[in-house]
Coordinates of C-alpha atoms in Angstrom, one line a residue:
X1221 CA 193.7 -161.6 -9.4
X1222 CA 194.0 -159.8 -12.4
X1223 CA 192.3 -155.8 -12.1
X1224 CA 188.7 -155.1 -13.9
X1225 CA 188.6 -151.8 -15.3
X1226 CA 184.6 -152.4 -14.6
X1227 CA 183.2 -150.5 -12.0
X1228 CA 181.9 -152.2 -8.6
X1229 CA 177.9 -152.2 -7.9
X1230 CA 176.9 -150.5 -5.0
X1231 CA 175.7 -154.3 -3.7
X1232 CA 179.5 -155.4 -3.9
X1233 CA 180.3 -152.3 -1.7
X1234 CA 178.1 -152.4 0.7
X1235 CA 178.7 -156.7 1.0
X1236 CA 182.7 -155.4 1.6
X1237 CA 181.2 -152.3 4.7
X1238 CA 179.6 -154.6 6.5
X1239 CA 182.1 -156.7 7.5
X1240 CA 180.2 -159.6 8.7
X1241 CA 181.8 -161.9 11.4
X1242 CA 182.7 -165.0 10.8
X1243 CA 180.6 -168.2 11.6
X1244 CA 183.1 -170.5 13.2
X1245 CA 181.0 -173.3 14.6
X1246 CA 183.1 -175.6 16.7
X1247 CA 180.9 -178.4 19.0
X1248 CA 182.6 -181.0 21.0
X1249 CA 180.0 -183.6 21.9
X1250 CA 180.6 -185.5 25.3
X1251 CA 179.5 -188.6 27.0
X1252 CA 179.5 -189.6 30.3
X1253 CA 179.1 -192.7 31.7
X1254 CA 179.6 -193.1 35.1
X1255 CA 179.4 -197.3 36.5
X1256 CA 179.8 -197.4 40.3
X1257 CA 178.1 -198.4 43.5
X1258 CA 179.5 -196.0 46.0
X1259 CA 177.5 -192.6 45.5
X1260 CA 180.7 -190.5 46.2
X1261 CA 182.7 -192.2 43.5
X1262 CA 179.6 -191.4 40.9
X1263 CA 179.7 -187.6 42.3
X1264 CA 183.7 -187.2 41.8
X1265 CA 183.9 -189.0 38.6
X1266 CA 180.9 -186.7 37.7
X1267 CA 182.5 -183.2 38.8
X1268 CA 185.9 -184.7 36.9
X1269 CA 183.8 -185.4 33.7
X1270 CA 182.9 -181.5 33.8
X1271 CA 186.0 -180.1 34.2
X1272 CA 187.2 -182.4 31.4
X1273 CA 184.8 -181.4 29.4
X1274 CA 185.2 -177.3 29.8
X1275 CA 188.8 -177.8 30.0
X1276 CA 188.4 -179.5 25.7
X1277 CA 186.1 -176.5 25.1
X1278 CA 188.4 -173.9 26.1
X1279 CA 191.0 -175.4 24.2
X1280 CA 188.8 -174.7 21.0
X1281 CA 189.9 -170.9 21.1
X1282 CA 193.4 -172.5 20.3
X1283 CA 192.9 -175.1 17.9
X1284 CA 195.1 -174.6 15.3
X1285 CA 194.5 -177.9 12.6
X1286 CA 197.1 -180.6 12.6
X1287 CA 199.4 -178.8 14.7
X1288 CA 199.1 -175.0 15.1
X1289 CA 197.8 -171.9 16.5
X1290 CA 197.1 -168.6 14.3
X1291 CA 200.5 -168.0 12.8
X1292 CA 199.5 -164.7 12.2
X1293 CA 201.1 -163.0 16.2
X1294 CA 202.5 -164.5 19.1
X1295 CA 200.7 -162.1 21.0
X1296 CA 197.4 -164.0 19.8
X1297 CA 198.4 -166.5 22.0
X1298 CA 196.1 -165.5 25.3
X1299 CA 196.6 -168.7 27.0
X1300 CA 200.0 -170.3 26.8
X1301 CA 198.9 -173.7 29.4
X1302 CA 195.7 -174.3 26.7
X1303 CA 198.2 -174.1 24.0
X1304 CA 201.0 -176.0 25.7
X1305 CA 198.5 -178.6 26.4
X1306 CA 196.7 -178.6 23.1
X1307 CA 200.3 -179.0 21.3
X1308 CA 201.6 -182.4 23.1
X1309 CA 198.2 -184.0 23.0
X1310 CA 198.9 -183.9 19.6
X1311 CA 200.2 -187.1 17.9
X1312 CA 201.8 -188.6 15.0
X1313 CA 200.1 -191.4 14.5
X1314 CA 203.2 -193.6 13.8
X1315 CA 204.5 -192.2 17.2
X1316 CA 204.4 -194.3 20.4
X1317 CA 205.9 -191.8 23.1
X1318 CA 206.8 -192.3 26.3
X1319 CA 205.5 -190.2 29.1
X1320 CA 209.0 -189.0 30.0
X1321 CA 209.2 -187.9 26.5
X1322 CA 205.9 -186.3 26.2
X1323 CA 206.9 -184.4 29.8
X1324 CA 210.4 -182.9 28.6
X1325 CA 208.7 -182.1 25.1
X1326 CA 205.9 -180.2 27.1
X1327 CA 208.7 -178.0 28.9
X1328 CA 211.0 -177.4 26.0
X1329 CA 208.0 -176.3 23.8
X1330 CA 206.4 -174.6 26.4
X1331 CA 210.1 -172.7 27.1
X1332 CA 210.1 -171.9 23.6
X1333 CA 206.7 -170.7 23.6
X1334 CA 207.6 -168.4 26.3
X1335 CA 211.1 -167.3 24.8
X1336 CA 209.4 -166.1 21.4
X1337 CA 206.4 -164.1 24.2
X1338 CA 209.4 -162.6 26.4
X1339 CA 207.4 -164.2 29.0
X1340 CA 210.1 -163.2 32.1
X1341 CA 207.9 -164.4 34.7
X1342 CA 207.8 -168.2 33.2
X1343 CA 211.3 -168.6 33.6
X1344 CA 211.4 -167.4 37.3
X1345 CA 208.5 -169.5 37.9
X1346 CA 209.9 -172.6 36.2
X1347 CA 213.6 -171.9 38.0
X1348 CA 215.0 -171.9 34.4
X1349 CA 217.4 -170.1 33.1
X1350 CA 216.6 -168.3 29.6
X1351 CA 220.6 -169.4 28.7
X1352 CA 220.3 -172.7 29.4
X1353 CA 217.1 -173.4 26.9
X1354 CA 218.7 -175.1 24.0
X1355 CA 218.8 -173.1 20.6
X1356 CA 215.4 -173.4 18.9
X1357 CA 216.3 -174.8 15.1
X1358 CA 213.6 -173.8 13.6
X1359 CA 213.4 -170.2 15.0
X1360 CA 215.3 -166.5 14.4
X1361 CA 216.3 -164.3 16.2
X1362 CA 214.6 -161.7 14.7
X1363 CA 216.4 -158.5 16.1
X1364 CA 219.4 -159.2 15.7
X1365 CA 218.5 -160.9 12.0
X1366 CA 216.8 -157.2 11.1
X1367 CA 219.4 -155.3 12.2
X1368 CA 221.9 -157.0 9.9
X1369 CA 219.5 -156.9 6.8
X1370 CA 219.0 -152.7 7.6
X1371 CA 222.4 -152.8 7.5
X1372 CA 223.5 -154.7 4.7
X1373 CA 220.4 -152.5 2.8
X1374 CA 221.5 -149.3 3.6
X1375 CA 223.2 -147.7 0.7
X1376 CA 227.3 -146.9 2.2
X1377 CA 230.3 -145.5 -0.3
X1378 CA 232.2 -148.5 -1.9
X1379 CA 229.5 -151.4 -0.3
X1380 CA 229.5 -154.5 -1.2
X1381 CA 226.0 -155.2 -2.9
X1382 CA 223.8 -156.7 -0.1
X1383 CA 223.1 -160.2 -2.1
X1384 CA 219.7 -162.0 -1.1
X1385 CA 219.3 -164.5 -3.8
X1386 CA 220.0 -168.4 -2.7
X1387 CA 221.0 -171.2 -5.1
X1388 CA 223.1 -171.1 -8.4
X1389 CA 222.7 -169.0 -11.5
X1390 CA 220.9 -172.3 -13.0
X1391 CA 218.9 -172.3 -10.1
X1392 CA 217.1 -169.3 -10.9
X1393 CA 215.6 -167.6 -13.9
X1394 CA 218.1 -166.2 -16.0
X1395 CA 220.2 -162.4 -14.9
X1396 CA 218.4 -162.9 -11.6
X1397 CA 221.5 -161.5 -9.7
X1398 CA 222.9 -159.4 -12.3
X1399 CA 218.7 -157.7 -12.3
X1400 CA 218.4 -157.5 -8.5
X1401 CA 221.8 -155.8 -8.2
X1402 CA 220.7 -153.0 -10.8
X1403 CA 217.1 -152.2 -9.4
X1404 CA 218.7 -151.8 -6.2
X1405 CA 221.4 -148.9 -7.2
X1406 CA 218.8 -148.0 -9.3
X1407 CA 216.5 -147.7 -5.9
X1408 CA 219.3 -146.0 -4.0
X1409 CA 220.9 -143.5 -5.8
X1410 CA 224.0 -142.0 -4.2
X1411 CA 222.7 -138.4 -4.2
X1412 CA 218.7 -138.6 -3.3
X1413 CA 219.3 -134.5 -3.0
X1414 CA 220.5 -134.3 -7.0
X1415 CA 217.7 -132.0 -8.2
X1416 CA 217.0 -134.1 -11.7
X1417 CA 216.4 -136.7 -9.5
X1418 CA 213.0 -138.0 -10.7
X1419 CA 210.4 -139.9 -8.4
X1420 CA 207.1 -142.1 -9.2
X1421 CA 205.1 -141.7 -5.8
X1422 CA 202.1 -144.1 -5.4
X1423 CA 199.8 -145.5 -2.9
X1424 CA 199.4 -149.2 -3.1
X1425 CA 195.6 -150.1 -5.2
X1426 CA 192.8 -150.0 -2.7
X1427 CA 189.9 -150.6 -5.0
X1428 CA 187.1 -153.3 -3.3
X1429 CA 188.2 -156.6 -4.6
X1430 CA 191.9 -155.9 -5.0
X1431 CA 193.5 -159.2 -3.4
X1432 CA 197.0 -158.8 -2.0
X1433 CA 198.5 -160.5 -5.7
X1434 CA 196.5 -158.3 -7.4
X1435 CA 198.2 -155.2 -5.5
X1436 CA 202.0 -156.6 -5.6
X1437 CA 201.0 -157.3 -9.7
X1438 CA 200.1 -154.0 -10.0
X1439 CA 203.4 -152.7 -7.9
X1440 CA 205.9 -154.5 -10.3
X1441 CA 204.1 -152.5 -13.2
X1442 CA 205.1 -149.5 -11.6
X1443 CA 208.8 -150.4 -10.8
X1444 CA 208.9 -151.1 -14.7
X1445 CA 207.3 -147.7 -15.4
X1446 CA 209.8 -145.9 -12.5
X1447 CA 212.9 -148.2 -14.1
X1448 CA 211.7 -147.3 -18.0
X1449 CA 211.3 -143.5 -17.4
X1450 CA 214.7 -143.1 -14.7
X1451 CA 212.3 -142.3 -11.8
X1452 CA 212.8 -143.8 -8.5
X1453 CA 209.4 -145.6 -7.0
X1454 CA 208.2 -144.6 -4.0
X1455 CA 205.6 -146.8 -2.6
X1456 CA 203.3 -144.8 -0.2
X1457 CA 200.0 -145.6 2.2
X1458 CA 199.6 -149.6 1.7
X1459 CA 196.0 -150.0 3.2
X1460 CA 196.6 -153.9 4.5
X1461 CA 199.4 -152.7 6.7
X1462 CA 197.1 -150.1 8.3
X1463 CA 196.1 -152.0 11.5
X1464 CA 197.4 -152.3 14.9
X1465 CA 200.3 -155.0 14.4
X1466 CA 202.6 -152.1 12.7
X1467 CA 203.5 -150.2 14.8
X1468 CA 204.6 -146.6 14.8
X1469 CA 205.7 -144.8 11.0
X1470 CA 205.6 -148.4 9.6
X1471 CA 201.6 -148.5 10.3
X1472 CA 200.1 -148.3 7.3
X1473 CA 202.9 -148.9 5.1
X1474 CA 205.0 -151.5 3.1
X1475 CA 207.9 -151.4 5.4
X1476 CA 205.7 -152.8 8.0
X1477 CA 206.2 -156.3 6.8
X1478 CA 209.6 -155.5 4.0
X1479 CA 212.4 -153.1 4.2
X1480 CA 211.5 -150.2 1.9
X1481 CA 211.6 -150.2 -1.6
X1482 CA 213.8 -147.5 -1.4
X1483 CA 216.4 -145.3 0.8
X1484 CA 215.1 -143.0 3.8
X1485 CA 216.8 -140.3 2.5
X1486 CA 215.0 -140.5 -1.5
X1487 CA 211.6 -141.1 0.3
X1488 CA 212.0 -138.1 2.5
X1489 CA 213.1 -136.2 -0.9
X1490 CA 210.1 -137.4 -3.3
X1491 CA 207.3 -136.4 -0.2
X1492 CA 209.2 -133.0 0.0
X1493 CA 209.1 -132.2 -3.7
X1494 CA 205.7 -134.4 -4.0
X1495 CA 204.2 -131.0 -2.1
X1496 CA 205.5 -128.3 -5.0
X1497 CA 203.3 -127.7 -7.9
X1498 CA 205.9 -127.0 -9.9
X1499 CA 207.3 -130.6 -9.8
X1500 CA 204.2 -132.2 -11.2
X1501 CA 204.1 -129.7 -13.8
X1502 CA 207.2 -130.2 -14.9
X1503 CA 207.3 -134.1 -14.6
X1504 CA 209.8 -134.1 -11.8
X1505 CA 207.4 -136.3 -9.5
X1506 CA 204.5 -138.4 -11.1
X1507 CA 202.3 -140.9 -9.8
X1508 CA 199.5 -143.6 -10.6
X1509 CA 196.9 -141.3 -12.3
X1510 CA 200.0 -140.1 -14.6
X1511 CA 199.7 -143.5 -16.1
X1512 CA 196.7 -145.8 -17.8
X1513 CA 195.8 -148.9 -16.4
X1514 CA 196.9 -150.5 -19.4
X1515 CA 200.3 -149.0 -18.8
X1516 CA 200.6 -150.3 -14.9
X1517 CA 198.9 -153.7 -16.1
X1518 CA 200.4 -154.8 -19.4
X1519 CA 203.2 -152.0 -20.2
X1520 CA 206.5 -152.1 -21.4
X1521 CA 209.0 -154.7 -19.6
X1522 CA 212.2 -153.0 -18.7
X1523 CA 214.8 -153.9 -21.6
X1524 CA 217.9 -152.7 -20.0
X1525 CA 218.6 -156.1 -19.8
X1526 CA 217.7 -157.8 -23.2
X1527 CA 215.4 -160.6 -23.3
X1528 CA 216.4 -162.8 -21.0
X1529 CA 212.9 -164.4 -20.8
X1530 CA 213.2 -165.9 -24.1
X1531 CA 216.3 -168.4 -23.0
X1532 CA 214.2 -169.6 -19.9
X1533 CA 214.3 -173.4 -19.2
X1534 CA 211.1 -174.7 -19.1
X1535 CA 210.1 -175.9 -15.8
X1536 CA 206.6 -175.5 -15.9
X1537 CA 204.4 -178.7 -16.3
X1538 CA 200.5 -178.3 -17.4
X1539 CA 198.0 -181.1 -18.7
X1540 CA 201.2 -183.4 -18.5
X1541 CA 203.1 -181.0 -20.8
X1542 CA 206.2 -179.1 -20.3
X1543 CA 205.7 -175.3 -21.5
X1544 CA 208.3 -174.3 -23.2
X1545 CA 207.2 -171.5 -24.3
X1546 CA 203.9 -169.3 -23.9
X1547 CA 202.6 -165.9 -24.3
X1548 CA 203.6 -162.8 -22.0
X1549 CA 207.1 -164.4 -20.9
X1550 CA 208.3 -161.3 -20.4
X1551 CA 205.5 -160.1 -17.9
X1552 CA 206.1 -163.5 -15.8
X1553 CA 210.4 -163.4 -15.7
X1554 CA 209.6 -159.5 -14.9
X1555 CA 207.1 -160.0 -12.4
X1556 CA 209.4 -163.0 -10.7
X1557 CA 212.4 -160.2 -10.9
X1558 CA 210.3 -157.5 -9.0
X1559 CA 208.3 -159.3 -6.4
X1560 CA 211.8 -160.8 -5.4
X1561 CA 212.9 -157.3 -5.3
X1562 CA 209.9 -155.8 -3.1
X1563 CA 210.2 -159.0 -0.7
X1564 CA 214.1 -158.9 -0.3
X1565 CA 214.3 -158.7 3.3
X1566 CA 211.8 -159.1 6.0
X1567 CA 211.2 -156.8 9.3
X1568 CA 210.8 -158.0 12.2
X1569 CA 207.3 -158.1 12.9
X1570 CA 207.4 -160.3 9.5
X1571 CA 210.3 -162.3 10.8
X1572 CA 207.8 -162.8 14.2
X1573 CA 205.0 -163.8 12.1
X1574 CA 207.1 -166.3 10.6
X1575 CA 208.8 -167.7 13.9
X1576 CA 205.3 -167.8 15.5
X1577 CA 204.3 -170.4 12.2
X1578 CA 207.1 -172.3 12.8
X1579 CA 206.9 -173.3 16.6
X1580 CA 202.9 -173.8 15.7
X1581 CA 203.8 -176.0 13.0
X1582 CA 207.3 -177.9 13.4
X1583 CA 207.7 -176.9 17.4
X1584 CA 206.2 -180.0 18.7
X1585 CA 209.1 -182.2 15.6
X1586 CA 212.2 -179.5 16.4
X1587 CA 211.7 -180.3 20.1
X1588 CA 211.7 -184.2 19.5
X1589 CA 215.0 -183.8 17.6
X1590 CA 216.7 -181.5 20.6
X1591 CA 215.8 -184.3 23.4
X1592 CA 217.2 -186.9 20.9
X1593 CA 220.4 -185.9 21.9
X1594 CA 219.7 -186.4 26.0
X1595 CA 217.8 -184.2 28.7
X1596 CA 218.9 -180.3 28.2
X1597 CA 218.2 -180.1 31.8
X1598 CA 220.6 -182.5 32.9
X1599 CA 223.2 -182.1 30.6
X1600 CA 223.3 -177.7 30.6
X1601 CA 225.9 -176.2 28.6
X1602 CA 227.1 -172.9 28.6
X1603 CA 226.0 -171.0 25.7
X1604 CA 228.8 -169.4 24.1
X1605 CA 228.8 -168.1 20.7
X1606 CA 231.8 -168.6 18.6
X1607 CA 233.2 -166.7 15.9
X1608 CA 231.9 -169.6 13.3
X1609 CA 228.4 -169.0 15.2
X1610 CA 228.6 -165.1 14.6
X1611 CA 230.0 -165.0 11.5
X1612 CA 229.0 -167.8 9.3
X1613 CA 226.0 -170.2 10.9
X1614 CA 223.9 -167.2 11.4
X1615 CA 223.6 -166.9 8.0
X1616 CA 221.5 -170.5 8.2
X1617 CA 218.0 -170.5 7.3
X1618 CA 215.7 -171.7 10.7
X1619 CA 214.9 -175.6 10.0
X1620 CA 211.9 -176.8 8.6
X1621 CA 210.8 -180.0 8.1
X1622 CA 212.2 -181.7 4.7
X1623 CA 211.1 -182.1 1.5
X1624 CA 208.0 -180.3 2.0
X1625 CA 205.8 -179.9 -0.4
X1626 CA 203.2 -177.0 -1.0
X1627 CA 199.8 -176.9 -2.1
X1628 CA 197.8 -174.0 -2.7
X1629 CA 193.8 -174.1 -3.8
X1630 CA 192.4 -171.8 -5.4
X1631 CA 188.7 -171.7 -5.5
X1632 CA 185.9 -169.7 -4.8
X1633 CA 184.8 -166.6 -6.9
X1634 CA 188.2 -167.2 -8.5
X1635 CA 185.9 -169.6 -10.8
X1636 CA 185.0 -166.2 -12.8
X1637 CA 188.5 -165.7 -13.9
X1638 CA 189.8 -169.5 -14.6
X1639 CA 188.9 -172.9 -14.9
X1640 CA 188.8 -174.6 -10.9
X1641 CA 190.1 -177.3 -10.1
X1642 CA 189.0 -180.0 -7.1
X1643 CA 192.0 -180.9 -4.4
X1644 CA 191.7 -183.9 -6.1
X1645 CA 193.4 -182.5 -9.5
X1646 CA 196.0 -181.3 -6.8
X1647 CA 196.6 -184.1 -4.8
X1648 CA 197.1 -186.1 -8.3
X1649 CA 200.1 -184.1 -9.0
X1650 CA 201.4 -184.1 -5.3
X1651 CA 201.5 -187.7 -5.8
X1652 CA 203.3 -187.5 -8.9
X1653 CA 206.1 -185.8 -7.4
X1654 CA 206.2 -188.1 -4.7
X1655 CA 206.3 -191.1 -7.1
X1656 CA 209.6 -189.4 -8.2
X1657 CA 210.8 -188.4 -4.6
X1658 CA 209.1 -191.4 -2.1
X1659 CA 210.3 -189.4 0.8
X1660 CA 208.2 -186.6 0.2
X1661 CA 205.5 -186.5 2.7
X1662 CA 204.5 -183.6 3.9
X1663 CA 202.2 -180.7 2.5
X1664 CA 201.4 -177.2 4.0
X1665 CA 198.1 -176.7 2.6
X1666 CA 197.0 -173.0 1.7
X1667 CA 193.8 -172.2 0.9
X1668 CA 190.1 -170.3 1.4
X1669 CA 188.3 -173.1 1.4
X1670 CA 186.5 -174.9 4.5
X1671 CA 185.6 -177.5 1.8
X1672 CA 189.7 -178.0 0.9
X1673 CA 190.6 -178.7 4.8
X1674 CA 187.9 -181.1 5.3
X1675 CA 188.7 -183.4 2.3
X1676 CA 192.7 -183.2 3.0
X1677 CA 191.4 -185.5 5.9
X1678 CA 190.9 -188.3 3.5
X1679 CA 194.4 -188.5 2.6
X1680 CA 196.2 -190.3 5.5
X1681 CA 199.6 -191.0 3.5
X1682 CA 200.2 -187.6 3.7
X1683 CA 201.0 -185.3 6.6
X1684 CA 199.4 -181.5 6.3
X1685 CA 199.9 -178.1 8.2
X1686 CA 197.9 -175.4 7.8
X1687 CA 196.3 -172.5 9.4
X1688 CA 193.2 -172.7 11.3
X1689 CA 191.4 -169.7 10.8
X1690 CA 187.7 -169.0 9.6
X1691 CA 187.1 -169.9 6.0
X1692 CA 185.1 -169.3 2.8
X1693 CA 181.9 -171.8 2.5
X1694 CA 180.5 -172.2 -0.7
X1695 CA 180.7 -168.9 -3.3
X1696 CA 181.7 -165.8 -0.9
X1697 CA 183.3 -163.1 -2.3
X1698 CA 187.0 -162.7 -1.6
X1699 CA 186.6 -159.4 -0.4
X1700 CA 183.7 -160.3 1.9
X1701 CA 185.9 -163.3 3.1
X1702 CA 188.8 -160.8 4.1
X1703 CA 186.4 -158.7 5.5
X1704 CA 185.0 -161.5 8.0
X1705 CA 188.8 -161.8 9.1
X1706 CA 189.3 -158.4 9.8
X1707 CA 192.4 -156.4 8.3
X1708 CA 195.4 -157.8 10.0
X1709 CA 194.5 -161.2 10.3
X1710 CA 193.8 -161.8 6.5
X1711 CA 197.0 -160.1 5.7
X1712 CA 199.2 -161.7 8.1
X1713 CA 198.0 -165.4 7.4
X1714 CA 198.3 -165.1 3.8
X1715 CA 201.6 -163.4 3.6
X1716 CA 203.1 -166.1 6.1
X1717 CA 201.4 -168.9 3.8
X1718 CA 203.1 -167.4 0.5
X1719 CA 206.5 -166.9 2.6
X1720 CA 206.4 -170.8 3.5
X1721 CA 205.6 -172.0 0.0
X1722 CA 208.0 -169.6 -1.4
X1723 CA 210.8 -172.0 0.7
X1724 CA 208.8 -174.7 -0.3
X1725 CA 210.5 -177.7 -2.3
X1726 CA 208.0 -178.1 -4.2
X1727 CA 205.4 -176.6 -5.2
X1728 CA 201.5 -177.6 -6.9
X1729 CA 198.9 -174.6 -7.7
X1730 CA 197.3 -173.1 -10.4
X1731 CA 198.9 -170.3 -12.7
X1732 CA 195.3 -168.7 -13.1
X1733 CA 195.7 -167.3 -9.9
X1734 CA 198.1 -164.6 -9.9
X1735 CA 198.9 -165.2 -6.0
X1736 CA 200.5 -168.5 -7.5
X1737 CA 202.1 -166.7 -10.6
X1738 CA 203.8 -164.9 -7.7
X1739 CA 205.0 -167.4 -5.5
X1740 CA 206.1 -169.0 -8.9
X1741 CA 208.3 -165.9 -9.5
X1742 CA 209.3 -165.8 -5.9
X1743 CA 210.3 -169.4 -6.5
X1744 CA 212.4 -168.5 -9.7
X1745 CA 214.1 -165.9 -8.1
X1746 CA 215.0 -167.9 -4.9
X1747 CA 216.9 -171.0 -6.2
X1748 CA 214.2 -172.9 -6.9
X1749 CA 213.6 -173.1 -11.0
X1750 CA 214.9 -176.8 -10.6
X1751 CA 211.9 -178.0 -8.8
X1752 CA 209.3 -177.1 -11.3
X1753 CA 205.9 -175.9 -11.2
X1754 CA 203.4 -178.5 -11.7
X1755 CA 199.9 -176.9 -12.2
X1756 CA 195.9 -177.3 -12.5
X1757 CA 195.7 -174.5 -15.4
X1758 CA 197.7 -172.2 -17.4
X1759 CA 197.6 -168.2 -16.9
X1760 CA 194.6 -167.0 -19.1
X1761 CA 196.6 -164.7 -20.8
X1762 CA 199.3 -167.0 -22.1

């Protein structure tokens, strides 16, 4: 989303207040026949026809399409049997399991389930030993992943720069490491006490209809403002973090779901000196009403750096064309180099959020290639972790399912900003890339459409996960979409959505929508320029 200066009508504001709830309809129609002679074998297969029947409607609560439950908490997950249940009922239609299989799948998922929930009491009920659970490949251990990123981010004398970027220089837009090494000591000075330190404080945009892109977009203006005029940025209240999932001094804050933006020491400094007149006055601290909306939207790109937009391969393929050049390619290799920045590292409750989509997703496929390997319960082994397991496979990504390939559709009220497209106009290009790569065949599907999910049913050569939550029929407002959800819940699900298709290895979507412009820079920035962009429409600014 791109901000409008225009103001909102009371009628939008008072759509966004009410925060209707969502209509969910789910109806599982049921049949019974009953063919017998013997009046107590009609009355038993009668009583077990009931229970069968509320036992499919209480999985509803759970149902998660294709193969998952909300991927937005673990702690969503009320009733781990229904879910255990719901997940090895389902089936890959090439698939013929045993039952052996399907009962050793059901206890490895379901220890995994209960290994991600802490669940203590499973274990002693189940006579398992958390130890002896085989290592999960597609999931993190997400304290002892966070404490290494805090370290690695925490500005120490004579440190070696904390390097996140994956993939080759080639395999990313051009300077990428060379630009996120420099914001960062530019984000963490040595001294935060040096009084010429300058600061740029500012809350994240809460205007009605600000989507999350919008807000990041109008975040990596800032940076370039804080980078142009040698201020430090200081991000402050970020309303879509403000919700009972962050906990503590992270509630309502960035942090929340990435590591700051910038050292504990300079944010404690800026919201000291942020209190003093004086510094406002005299230009020491200055925030968002300081600056125009045409400076936060379209201002000067940092050029500390030269123009290293205008040596960019192109990668980007539109109507059948490959761009090679367009208007503001500055704004998108800036806009690439800052969200990358912002998004760095995860926390922990984002690293959660992501290991909860995985075991929804993959669980049922990482737990088919444990068992491949024999019966963990049979064959126990005593976890030990080597130095190699320490030191350098810890540094592995969780798996996921490869190639994947991911789709995002964007519809709705975005039709007032760009031209639409159908899933067809997707699925045409997915298919393209799987002309070139025949072993591609599998898509995680984003999108706020009911109308999107339904129709991806009618294409059975492909496999798709996505999240089941409550979606947008016909026209709804974004805003009044979100609203439905609640705050955490269309924050979390999003975010984890953009996160997978940032890993993607491909990826089809439309550049109109600047939550694709994103992931595109997130892409760029993340060793992924070599798998191109293939999309609906072009930005309407270019």
């Amino acid at each position: 989303m791109v901000a409008k200066e225009s103001s909102i009508s009371m009628k939008s504001l008072e759509r966004l207040v009410s925060d209707k709830a969502s209509k969910l309809g789910n109806s599982f129609p049921c049949q019974i026949c009953v063919v017998g002679f013997l009046c107590g074998i009609c009355l038993t297969s009668l009583f077990l026809a009931a229970l069968t029947s509320l036992g499919t409607f209480g999985l509803t609560a759970f149902s998660f399409s294709s193969v998952f439950p909300p991927c937005n908490s673990t702690s969503q997950v009320t009733n781990m049997d229904a879910v255990i249940d719901r997940k090895v009922k389902w089936k890959n239609k090439a698939e013929a399991e045993e039952d052996n299989d399907d009962d050793q799948m059901k206890i490895l998922v379901s220890a995994w389930d209960n290994l991600l929930l802490n669940n203590e009491d499973y274990f002693k009920k189940q006579g398992i030993n958390k130890s002896d659970v085989p290592n999960a490949p597609h999931l993190e251990n997400c304290k002892e992943r966070t404490r290494v990123r805090e370290r690695l981010d925490t500005p120490i004398a004579n440190q070696t720069f904390p390097s996140w970027i994956n993939g080759g220089d080639e395999e990313n837009y051009p300077l990428t490491r060379r630009v996120q090494r420099e914001i960062w000591y530019h984000q963490h000075p040595q001294d935060c006490q040096n009084k010429s330190l300058k600061f740029l404080v500012a809350d994240w945009e809460t205007l009605p209809g600000f989507g999350i892109g919008a807000q990041i977009a109008g975040m990596t203006g800032l940076l370039a403002i804080a980078i142009n005029e040698n201020r430090v940025l200081v991000t402050n209240y970020y309303n879509r973090a403000d919700h009972d999932g962050c906990k503590g001094s992270s509630r309502g804050s960035w942090s929340c779901y990435f590591l700051p933006e910038t050292s504990k020491e300079c944010r404690q400094r800026a919201l000291e000196v942020m209190k003093k007149r004086e510094a406002w006055e005299s230009g020491l601290v200055t925030g968002k009403q300081n600056y125009s909306s045409k400076e936060i939207w379209s201002g000067r790109i940092p050029k500390l750096w030269g123009q290293p937009w205008s040596y960019m391969k192109p990668t980007t393929e539109i109507n059948g064309t490959l761009i090679s050049a367009h208007r503001k390619m500055d704004r998108r290799w800036w806009r690439a180099q800052a969200v990358r920045y912002l998004m760095r590292f995860q926390t922990e409750y984002t690293c959660g959020l992501m290991n909860s989509a995985r075991h929804s997703a993959f669980g049922k496929e990482a737990a088919e290639i444990v068992l491949s390997a024999g019966d963990w319960r049979k064959n126990k082994k005593k976890q030990v972790r080597s130095e190699i397991e320490e030191d350098v496979w810890s540094n592995h990504k969780p798996w996921v399912p490869r190639p994947m390939l991911s789709v995002h559709v964007r519809m709705g009220d975005k039709a007032c900003e760009m031209r639409v497209a159908a899933l067809e106009e997707y699925m045409h290009l997915a298919d393209r890339i799987r002309d070139r790569f025949p072993e591609l065949n599998r898509i995680w599907l984003s999108t706020e459409m009911k109308e999107v999910v339904e129709r991806s049913k009618d294409y059975a050569h492909w496999r798709f996960y996505y999240t089941e939550v409550a979606r947008q029929v016909g026209n709804t407002s974004m805003a009044e979409y979100e609203g439905s959800l609640g705050r955490e819940m269309s924050t979390n699900y999003p975010l984890v959505n953009f996160l997978m298709a940032s890993e993607a290895d491909f990826f089809v979507g439309a550049l109109g929508s600047t939550w694709c412009f994103l992931i595109d820079g997130m892409r760029n920035t993340g060793g992924k320029v070599m798998s191109g962009y293939l999309s609906v429409n072009k930005d309407r600014f270019w």
